[in-house]
CSV table of C-alpha atoms and ligand atoms in Angstrom, one decimal:
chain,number,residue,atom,x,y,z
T,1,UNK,CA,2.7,-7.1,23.6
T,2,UNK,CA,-0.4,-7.9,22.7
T,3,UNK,CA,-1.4,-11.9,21.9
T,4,UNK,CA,-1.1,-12.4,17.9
T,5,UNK,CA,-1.2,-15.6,15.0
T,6,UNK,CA,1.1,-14.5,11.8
T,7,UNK,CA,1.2,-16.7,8.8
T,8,UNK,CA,3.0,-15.7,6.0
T,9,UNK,CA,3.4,-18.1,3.6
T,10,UNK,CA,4.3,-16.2,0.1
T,11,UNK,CA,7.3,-17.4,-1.4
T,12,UNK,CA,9.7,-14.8,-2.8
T,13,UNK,CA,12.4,-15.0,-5.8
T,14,UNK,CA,14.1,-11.7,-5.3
T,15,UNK,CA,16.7,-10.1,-7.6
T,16,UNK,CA,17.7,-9.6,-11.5
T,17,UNK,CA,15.7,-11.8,-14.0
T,18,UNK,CA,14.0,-13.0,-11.7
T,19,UNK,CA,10.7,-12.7,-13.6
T,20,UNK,CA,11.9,-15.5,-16.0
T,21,UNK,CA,11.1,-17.8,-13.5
T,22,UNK,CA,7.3,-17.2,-13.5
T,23,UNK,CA,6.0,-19.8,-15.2
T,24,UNK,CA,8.2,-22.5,-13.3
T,25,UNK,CA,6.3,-20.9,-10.1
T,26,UNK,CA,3.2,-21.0,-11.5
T,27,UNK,CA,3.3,-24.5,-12.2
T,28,UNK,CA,5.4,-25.5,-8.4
T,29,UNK,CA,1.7,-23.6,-7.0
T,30,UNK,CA,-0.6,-25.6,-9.2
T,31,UNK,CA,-1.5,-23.6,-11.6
T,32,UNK,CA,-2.8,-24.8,-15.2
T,33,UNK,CA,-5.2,-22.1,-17.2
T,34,UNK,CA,-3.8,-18.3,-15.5
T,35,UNK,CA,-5.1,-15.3,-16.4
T,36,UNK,CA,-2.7,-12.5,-16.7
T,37,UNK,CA,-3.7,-9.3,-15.1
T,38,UNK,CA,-1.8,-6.4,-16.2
T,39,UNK,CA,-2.4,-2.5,-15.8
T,40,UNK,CA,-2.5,1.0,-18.5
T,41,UNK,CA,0.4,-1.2,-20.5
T,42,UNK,CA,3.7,-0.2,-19.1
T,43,UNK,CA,4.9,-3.8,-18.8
T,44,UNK,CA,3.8,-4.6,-22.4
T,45,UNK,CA,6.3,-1.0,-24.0
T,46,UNK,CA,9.0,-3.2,-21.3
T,47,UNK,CA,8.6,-6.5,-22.5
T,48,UNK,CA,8.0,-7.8,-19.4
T,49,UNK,CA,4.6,-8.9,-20.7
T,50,UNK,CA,6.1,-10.3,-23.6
T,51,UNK,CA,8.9,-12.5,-20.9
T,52,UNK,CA,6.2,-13.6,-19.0
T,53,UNK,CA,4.1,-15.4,-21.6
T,54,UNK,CA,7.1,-16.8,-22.9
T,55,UNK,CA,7.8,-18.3,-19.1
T,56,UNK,CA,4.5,-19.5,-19.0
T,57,UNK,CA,4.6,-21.0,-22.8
T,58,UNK,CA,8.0,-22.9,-21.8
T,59,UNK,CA,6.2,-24.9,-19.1
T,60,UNK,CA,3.1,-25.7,-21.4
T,61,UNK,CA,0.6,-23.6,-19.3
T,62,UNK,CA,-2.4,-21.5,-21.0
T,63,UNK,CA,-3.3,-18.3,-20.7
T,64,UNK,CA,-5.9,-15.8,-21.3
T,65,UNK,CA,-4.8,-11.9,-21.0
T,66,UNK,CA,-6.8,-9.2,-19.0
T,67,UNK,CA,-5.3,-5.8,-19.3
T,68,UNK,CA,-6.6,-2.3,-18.3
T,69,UNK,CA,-6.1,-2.2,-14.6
T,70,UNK,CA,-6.5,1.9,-14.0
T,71,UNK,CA,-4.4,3.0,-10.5
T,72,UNK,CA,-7.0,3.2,-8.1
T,73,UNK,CA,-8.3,0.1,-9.3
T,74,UNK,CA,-11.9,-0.2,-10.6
T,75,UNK,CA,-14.8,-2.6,-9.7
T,76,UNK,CA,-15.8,-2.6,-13.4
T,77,UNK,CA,-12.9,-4.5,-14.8
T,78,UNK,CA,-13.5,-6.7,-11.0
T,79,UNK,CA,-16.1,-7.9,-12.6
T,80,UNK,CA,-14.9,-9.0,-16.2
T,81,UNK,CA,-12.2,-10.5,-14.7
T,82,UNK,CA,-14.3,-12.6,-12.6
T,83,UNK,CA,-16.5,-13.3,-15.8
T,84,UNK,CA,-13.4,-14.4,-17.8
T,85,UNK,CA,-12.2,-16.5,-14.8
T,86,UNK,CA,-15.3,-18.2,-15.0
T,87,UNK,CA,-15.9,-18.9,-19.0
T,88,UNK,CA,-12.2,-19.9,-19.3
T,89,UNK,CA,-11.7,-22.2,-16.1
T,90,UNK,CA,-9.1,-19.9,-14.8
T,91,UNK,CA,-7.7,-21.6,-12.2
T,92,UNK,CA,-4.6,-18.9,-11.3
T,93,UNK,CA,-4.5,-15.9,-11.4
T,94,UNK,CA,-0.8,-13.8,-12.3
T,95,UNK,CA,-0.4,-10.0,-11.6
T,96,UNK,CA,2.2,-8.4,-13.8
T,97,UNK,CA,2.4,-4.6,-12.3
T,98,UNK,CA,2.2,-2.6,-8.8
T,99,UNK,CA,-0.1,-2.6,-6.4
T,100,UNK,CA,-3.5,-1.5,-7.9
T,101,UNK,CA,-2.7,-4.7,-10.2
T,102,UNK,CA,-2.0,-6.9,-7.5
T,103,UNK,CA,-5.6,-5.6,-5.8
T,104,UNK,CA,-7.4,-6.1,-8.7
T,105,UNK,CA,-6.1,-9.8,-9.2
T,106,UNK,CA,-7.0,-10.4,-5.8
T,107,UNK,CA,-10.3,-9.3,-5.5
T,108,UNK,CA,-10.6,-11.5,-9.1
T,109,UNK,CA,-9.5,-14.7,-7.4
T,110,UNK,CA,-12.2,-13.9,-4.4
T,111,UNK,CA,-14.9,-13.0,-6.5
T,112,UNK,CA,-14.7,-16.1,-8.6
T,113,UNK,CA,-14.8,-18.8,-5.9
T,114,UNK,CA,-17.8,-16.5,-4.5
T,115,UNK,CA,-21.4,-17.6,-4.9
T,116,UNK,CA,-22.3,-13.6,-3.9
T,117,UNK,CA,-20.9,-9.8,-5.3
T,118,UNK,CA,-17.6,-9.6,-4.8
T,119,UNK,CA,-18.0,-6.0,-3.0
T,120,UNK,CA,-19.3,-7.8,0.2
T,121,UNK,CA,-15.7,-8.2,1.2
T,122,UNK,CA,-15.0,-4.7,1.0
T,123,UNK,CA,-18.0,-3.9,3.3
T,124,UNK,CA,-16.1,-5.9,6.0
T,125,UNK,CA,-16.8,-9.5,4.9
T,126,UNK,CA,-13.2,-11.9,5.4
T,127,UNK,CA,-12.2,-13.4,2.6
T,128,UNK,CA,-12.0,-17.2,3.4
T,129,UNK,CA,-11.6,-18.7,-0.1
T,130,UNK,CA,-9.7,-17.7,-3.4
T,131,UNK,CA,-8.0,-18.8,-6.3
T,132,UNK,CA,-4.2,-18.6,-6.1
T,133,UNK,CA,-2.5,-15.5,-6.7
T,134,UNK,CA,1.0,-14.8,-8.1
T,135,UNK,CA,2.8,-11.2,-8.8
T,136,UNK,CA,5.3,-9.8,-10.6
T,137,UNK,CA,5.6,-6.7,-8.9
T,138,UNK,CA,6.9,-3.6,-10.9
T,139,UNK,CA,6.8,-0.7,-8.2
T,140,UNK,CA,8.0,-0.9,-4.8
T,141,UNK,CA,5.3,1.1,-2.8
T,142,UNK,CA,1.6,-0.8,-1.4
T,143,UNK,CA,3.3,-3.9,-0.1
T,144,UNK,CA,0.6,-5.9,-1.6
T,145,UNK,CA,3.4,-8.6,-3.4
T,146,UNK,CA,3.5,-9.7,0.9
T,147,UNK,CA,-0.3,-8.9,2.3
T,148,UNK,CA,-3.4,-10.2,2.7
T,149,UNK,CA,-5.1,-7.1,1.6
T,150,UNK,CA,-6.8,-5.4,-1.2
T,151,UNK,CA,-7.7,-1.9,-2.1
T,152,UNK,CA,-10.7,-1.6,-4.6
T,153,UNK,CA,-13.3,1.6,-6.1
T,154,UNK,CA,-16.3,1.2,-6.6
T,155,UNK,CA,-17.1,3.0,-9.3
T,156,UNK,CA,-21.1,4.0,-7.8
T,157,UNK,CA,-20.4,6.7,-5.3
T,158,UNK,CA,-16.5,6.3,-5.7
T,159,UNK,CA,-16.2,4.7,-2.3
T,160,UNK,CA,-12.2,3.5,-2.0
T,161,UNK,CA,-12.2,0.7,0.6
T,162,UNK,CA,-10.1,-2.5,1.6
T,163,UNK,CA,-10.8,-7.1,2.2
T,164,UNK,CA,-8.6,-8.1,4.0
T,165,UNK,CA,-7.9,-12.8,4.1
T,166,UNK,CA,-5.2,-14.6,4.1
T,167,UNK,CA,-7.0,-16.5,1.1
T,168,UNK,CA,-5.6,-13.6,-0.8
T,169,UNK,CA,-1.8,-13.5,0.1
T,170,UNK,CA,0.2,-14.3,-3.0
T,171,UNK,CA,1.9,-17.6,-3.0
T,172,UNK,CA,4.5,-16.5,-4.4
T,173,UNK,CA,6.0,-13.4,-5.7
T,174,UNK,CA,8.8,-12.5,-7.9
T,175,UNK,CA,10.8,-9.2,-6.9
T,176,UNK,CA,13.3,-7.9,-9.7
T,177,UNK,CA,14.7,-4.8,-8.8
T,178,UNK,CA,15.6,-3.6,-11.9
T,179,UNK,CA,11.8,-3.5,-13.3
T,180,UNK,CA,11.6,-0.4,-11.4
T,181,UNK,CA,14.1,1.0,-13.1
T,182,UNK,CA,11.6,2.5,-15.7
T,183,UNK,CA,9.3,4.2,-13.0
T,184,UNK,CA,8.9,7.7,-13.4
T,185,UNK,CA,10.5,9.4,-10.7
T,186,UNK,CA,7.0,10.9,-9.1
T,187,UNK,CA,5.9,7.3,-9.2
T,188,UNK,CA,9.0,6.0,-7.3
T,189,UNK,CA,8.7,9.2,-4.9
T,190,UNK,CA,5.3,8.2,-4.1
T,191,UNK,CA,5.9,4.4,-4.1
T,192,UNK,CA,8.5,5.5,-1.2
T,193,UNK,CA,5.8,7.4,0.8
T,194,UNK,CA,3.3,5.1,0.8
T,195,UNK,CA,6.1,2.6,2.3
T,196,UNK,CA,6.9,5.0,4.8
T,197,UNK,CA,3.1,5.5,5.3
T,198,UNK,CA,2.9,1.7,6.3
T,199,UNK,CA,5.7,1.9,8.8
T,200,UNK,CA,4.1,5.5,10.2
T,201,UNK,CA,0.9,3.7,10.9
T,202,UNK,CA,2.4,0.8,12.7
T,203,UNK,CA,4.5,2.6,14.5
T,204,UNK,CA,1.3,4.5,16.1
T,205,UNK,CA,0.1,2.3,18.6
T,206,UNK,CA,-1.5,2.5,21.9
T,207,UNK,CA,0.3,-1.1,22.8
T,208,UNK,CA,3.0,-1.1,25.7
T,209,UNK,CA,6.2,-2.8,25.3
T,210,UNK,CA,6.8,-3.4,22.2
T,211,UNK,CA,10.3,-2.9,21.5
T,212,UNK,CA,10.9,-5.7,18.8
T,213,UNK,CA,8.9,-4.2,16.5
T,214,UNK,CA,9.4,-0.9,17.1
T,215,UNK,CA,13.1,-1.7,16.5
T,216,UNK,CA,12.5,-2.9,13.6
T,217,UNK,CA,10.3,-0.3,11.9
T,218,UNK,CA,12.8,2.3,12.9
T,219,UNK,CA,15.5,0.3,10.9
T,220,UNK,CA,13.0,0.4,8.1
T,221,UNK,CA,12.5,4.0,8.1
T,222,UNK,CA,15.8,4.5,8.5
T,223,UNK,CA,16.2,2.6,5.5
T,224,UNK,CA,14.4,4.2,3.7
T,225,UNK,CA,15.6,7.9,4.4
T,226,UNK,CA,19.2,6.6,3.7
T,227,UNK,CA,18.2,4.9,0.5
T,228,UNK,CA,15.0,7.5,-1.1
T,229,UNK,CA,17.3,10.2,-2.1
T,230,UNK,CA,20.1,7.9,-3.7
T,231,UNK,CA,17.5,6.4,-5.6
T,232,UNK,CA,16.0,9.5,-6.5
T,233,UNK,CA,19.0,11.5,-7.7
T,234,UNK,CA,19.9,7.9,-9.9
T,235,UNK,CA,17.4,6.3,-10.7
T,236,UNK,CA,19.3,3.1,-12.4
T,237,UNK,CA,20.9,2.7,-8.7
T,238,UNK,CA,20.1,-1.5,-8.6
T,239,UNK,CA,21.2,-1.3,-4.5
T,240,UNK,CA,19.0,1.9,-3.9
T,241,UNK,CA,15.8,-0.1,-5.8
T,242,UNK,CA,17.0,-3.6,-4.1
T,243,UNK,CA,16.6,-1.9,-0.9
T,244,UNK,CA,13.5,-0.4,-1.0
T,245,UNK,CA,12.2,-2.9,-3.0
T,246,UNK,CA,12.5,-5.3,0.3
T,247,UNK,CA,11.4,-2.4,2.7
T,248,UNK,CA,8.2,-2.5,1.1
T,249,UNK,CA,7.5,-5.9,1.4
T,250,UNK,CA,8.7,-5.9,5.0
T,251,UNK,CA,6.6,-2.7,6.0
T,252,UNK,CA,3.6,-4.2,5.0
T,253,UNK,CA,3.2,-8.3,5.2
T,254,UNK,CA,2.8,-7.3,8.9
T,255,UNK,CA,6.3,-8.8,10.0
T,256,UNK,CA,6.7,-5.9,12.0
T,257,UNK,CA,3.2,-4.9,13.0
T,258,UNK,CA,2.3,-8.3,15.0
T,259,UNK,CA,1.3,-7.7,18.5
T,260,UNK,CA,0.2,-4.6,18.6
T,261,UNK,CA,-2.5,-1.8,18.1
T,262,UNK,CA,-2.3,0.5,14.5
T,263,UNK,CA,-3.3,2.8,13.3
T,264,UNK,CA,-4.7,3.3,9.1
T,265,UNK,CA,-5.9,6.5,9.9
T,266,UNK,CA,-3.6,8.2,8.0
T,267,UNK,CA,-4.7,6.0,5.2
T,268,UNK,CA,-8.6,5.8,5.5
T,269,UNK,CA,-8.3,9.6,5.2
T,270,UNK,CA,-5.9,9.6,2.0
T,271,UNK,CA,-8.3,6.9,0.3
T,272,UNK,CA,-11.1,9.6,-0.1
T,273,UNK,CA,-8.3,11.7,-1.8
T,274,UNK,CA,-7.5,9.3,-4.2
T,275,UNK,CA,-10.7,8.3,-4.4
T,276,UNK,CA,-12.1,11.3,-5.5
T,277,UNK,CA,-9.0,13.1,-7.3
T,278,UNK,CA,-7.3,9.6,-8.8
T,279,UNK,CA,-4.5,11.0,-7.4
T,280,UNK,CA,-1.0,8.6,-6.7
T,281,UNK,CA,-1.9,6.8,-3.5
T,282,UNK,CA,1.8,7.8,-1.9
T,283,UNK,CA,1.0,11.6,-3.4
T,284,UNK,CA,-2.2,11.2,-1.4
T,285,UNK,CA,0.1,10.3,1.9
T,286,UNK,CA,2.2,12.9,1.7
T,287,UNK,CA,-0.3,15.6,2.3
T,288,UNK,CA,-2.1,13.8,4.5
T,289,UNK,CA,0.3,12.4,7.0
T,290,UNK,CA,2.0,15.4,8.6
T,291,UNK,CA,-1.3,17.2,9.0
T,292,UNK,CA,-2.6,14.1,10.8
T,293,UNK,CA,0.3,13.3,12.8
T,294,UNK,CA,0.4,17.5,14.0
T,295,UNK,CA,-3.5,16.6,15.2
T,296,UNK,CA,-3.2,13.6,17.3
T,297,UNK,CA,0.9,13.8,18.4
T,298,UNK,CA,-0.6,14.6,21.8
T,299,UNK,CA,-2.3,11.8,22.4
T,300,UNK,CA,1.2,10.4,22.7
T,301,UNK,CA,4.2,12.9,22.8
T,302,UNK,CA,6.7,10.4,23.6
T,303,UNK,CA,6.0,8.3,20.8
T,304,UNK,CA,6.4,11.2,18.3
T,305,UNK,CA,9.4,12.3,20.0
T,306,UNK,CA,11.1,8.5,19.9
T,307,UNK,CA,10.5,8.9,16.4
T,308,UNK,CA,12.7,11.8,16.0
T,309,UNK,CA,15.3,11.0,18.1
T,310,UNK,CA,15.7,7.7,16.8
T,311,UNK,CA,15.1,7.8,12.8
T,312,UNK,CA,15.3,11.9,12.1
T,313,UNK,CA,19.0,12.0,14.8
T,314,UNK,CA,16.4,15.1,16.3
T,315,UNK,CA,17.9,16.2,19.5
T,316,UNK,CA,15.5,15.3,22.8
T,317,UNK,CA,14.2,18.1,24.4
T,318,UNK,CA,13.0,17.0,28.1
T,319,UNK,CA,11.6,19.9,29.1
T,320,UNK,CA,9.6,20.3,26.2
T,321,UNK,CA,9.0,17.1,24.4
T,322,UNK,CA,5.8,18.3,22.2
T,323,UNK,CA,9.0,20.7,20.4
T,324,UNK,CA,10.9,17.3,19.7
T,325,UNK,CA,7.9,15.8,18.5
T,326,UNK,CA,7.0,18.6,16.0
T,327,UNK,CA,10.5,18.6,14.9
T,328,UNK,CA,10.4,15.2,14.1
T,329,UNK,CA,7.1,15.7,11.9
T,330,UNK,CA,8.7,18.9,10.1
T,331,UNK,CA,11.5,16.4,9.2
T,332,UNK,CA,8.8,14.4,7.6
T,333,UNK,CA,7.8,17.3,5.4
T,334,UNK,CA,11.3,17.9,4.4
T,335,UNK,CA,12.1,14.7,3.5
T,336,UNK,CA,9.1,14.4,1.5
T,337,UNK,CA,9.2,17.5,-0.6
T,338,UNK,CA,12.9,16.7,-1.0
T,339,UNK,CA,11.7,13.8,-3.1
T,340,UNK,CA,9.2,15.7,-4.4
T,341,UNK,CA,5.8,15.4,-3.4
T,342,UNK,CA,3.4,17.5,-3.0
T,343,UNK,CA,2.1,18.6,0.8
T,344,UNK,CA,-1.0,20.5,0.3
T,345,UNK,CA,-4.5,20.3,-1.4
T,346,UNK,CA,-3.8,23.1,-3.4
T,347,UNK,CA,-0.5,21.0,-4.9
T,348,UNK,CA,-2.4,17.9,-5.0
T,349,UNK,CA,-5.1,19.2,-7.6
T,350,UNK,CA,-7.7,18.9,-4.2
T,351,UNK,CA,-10.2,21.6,-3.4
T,352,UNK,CA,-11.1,23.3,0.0
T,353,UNK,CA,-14.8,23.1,-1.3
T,354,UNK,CA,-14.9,19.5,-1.2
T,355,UNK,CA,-14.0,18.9,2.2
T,356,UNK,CA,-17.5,18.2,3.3
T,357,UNK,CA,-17.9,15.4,0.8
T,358,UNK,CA,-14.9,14.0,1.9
T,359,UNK,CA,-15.5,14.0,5.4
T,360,UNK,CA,-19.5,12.6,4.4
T,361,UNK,CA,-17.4,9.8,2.5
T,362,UNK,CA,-15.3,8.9,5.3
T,363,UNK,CA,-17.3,9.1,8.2
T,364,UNK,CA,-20.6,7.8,6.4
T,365,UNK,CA,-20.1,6.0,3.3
T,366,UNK,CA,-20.0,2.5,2.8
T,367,UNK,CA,-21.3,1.7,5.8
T,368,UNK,CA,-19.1,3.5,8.2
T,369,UNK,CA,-20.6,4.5,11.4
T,370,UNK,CA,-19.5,8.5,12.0
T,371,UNK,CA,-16.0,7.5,13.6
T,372,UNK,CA,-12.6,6.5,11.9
T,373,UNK,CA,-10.4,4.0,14.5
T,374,UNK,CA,-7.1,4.2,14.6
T,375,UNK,CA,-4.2,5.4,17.4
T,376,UNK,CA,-7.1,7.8,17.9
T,377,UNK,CA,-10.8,7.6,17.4
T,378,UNK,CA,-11.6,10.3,14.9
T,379,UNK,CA,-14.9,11.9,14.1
T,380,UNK,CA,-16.7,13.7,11.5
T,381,UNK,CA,-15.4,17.4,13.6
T,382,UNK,CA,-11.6,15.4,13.7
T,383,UNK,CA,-11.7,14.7,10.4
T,384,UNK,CA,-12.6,18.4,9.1
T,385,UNK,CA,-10.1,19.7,10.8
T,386,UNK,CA,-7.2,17.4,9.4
T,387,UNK,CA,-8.6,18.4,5.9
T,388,UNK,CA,-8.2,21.9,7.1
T,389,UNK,CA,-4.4,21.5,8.0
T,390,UNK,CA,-4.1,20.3,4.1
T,391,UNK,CA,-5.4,23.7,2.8
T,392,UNK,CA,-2.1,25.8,3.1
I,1,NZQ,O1,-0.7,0.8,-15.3
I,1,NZQ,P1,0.7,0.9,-15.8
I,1,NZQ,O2,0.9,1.2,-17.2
I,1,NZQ,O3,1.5,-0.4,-15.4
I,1,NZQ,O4,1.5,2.1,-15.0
I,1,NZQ,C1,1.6,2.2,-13.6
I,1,NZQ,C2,0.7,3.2,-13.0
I,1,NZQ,O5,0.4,4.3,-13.9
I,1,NZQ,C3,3.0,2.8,-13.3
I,1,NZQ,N1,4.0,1.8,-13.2
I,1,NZQ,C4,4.1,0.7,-12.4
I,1,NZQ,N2,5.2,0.0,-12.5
I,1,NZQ,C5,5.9,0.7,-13.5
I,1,NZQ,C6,5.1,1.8,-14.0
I,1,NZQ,N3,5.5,2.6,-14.9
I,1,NZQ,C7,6.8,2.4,-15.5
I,1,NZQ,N4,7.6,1.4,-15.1
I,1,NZQ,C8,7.2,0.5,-14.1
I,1,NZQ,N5,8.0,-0.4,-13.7
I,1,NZQ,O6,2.8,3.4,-12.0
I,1,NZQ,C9,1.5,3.8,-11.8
I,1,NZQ,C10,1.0,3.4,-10.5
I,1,NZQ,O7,0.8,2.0,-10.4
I,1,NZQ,P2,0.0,1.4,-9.2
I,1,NZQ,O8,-0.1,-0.1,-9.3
I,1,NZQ,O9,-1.3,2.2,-9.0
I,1,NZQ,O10,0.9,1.8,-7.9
I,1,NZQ,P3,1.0,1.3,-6.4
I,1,NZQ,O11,1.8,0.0,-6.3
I,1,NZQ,O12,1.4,2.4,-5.7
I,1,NZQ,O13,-0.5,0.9,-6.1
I,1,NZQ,C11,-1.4,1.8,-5.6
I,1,NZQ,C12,-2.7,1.1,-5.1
I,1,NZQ,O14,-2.4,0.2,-4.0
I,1,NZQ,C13,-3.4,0.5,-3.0
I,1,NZQ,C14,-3.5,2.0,-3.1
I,1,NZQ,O15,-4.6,2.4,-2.4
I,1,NZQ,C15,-3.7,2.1,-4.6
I,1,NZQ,O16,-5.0,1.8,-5.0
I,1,NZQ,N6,-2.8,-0.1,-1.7
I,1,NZQ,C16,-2.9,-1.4,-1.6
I,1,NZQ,C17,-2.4,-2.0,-0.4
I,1,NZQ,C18,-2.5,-3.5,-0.2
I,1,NZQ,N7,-3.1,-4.2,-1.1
I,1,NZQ,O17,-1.9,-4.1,0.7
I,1,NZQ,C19,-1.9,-1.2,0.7
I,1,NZQ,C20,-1.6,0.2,0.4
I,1,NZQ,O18,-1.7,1.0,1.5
I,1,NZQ,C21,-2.5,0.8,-0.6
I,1,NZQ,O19,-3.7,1.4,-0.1
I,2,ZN,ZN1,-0.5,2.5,1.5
């Protein structure tokens, strides 16, 4: 195991109503003036919206409202938040929504403590400072209610890329199962991906001896084969949506990825999809994943084929352990179009023609220097080919 510091600090108020307690938290973390962040309006046709303010009225605090938050977050409405931050003395900032809200409140509270652009941090810079962040998270799926990351577009050349601080991890933030209840069922399918997605990735690693966490993500995944389809088939199962609901903050605030190597090559390569296609992040996984994971398993046959023994019950084969491993990833595909997302470009909406821009984007843009890094160094050729395996 590999040396590692983990600091985790967001406090969590998990379970029904919780979101009533939001202006109570606001005030325990300091806040006075908040701006509430909110996405295309799904939490205003809720009421959730309309719960929060009245949280935040009962505790005396003021508020100004920023709406509009696309999936696949924009750096446009980055900006005007950071603007409004500024010209009202903003001094919290409270995401109401999933992930791409969560992002874009974060990359807010960086931008406005920042004497410089904001998009510096996605070019690689650490974010050191922010203004507090809360959430009210309304999809179970990015994990960014637990991390220290943030996932922002910017709109010239459509480059998708991620900051990373601890500045940004929420302080705290409120988990009510039952606001997921009104996802559409594509949206909870690909809110289940992407948590699988974040296990995937730390499960590929070229550290020995990590049995802890590998433990653990294996209980996680198992998890969340057990509980997808229940949730699935009803989608008012509370348990199912409890479940996965604290799967996805696990798989992601890093509890189980300390002390050893990743991978996020899996998700570099799905972040031009989305990128250019605004397709669902998870939707964007599930195509891309198994057509990874068939390109590099021999970098590491055992570890593929621990994964299918252990969280797909595939039966070991020692004399051939590249067949267990493949099993193991066709389990993968069946499990994901059981839920039912798609697995190819062509059910994606993505085109074969595009797959030089994409591999330009990855390998190029924004800085990048030809490579990807992950469980396996990818380059330009690499990354052609796994677009290839999506065309089927
Ligand atoms: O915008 P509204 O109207 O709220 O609708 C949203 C949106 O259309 C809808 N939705 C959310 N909760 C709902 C609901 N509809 C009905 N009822 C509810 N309770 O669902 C749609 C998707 O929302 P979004 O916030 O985009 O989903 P998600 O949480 O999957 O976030 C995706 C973004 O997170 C990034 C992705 O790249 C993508 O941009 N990621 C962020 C990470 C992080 N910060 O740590 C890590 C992840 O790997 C990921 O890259
Ligand atoms: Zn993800």
């Amino acid at each position: 195991m590999q040396n590692f510091s983990f600091y985790s600090p967001t406090f969590f108020e998990f379970g029904k109503d919780s979101e009533t307690k939001a202006g109570e938290l606001v005030k325990r973390f300091g806040g006075s003036k908040v701006l509430i962040h909110y996405g295309g309006g799904s939490v205003v046709r809720s009421g959730l919206l309309y719960r929060v303010k009245k949280s935040l009225e009962k505790e005396g605090i003021d508020y100004v409202e920023l709406g509009g938050v696309k999936p696949n977050p924009r750096s446009g409405l980055v900006y005007e938040g950071i603007d409004l931050c500024k010209k009202e003395n903003v001094d919290f900032v409270l995401a109401v929504g999933g992930g791409s809200t969560i992002d874009s409140s974060k990359a807010i509270a960086a931008g406005v403590v920042y004497n410089g652009d904001f998009w510096d941090f996605y070019m690689g810079k650490r974010i050191e400072e922010a203004l507090p962040v809360g959430t009210i998270l309304t999809i179970a799926a990015a994990g960014s209610e637990g991390s220290p990351d943030s996932v922002i577009t910017k709109e010239e050349g459509m480059f998708k890329r991620g900051a990373t601080g601890d500045a940004i991890r929420p302080k705290f933030s409120i988990l009510n199962p039952a606001l997921t209840q009104t996802l559409p069922p594509y949206q909870t399918a690909a809110g289940i991906t992407d948590i699988m997605a974040h296990l995937h990735e730390r499960y590929l690693t070229n550290t020995k001896e990590v049995e802890v966490t590998d433990r653990l993500i294996e209980a996680l995944l198992l998890t969340m084969v057990h509980e997808g389809p229940r949730v699935i088939e009803d989608p008012n199962n509370y348990e199912a949506r409890a479940n996965i609901m604290w799967a996805g903050m696990m798989a992601h605030n890093n509890c189980v990825g300390v002390g050893r190597s990743q991978d996020w090559n899996s998700h570099d390569i799905e972040h031009e999809l989305s990128a250019l296609y605004d397709c669902a992040h998870g939707a964007g996984l599930a195509v891309t994943m198994p057509a990874v994971f068939k390109y590099v398993y021999k970098h590491d046959v055992m570890r593929f084929a621990k994964l299918a023994v252990r969280v797909w019950g595939c039966q070991m084969d020692f004399d051939n352990p590249e067949s267990t491993a493949l099993a193991g990833i066709a389990c993968l595909e069946n499990y994901l179009r059981s839920i039912g997302m798609p697995l190819s470009f062509k059910e994606l909406g993505a085109k074969e023609e595009d797959i030089p821009k994409l591999v330009e984007s990855l390998c190029y843009g924004n800085g990048r220097d030809g490579n990807i890094y992950g469980f396996v160094t990818l380059n330009k050729d690499d990354c052609e080919k796994i677009y290839k395996l999506m065309v089927r």
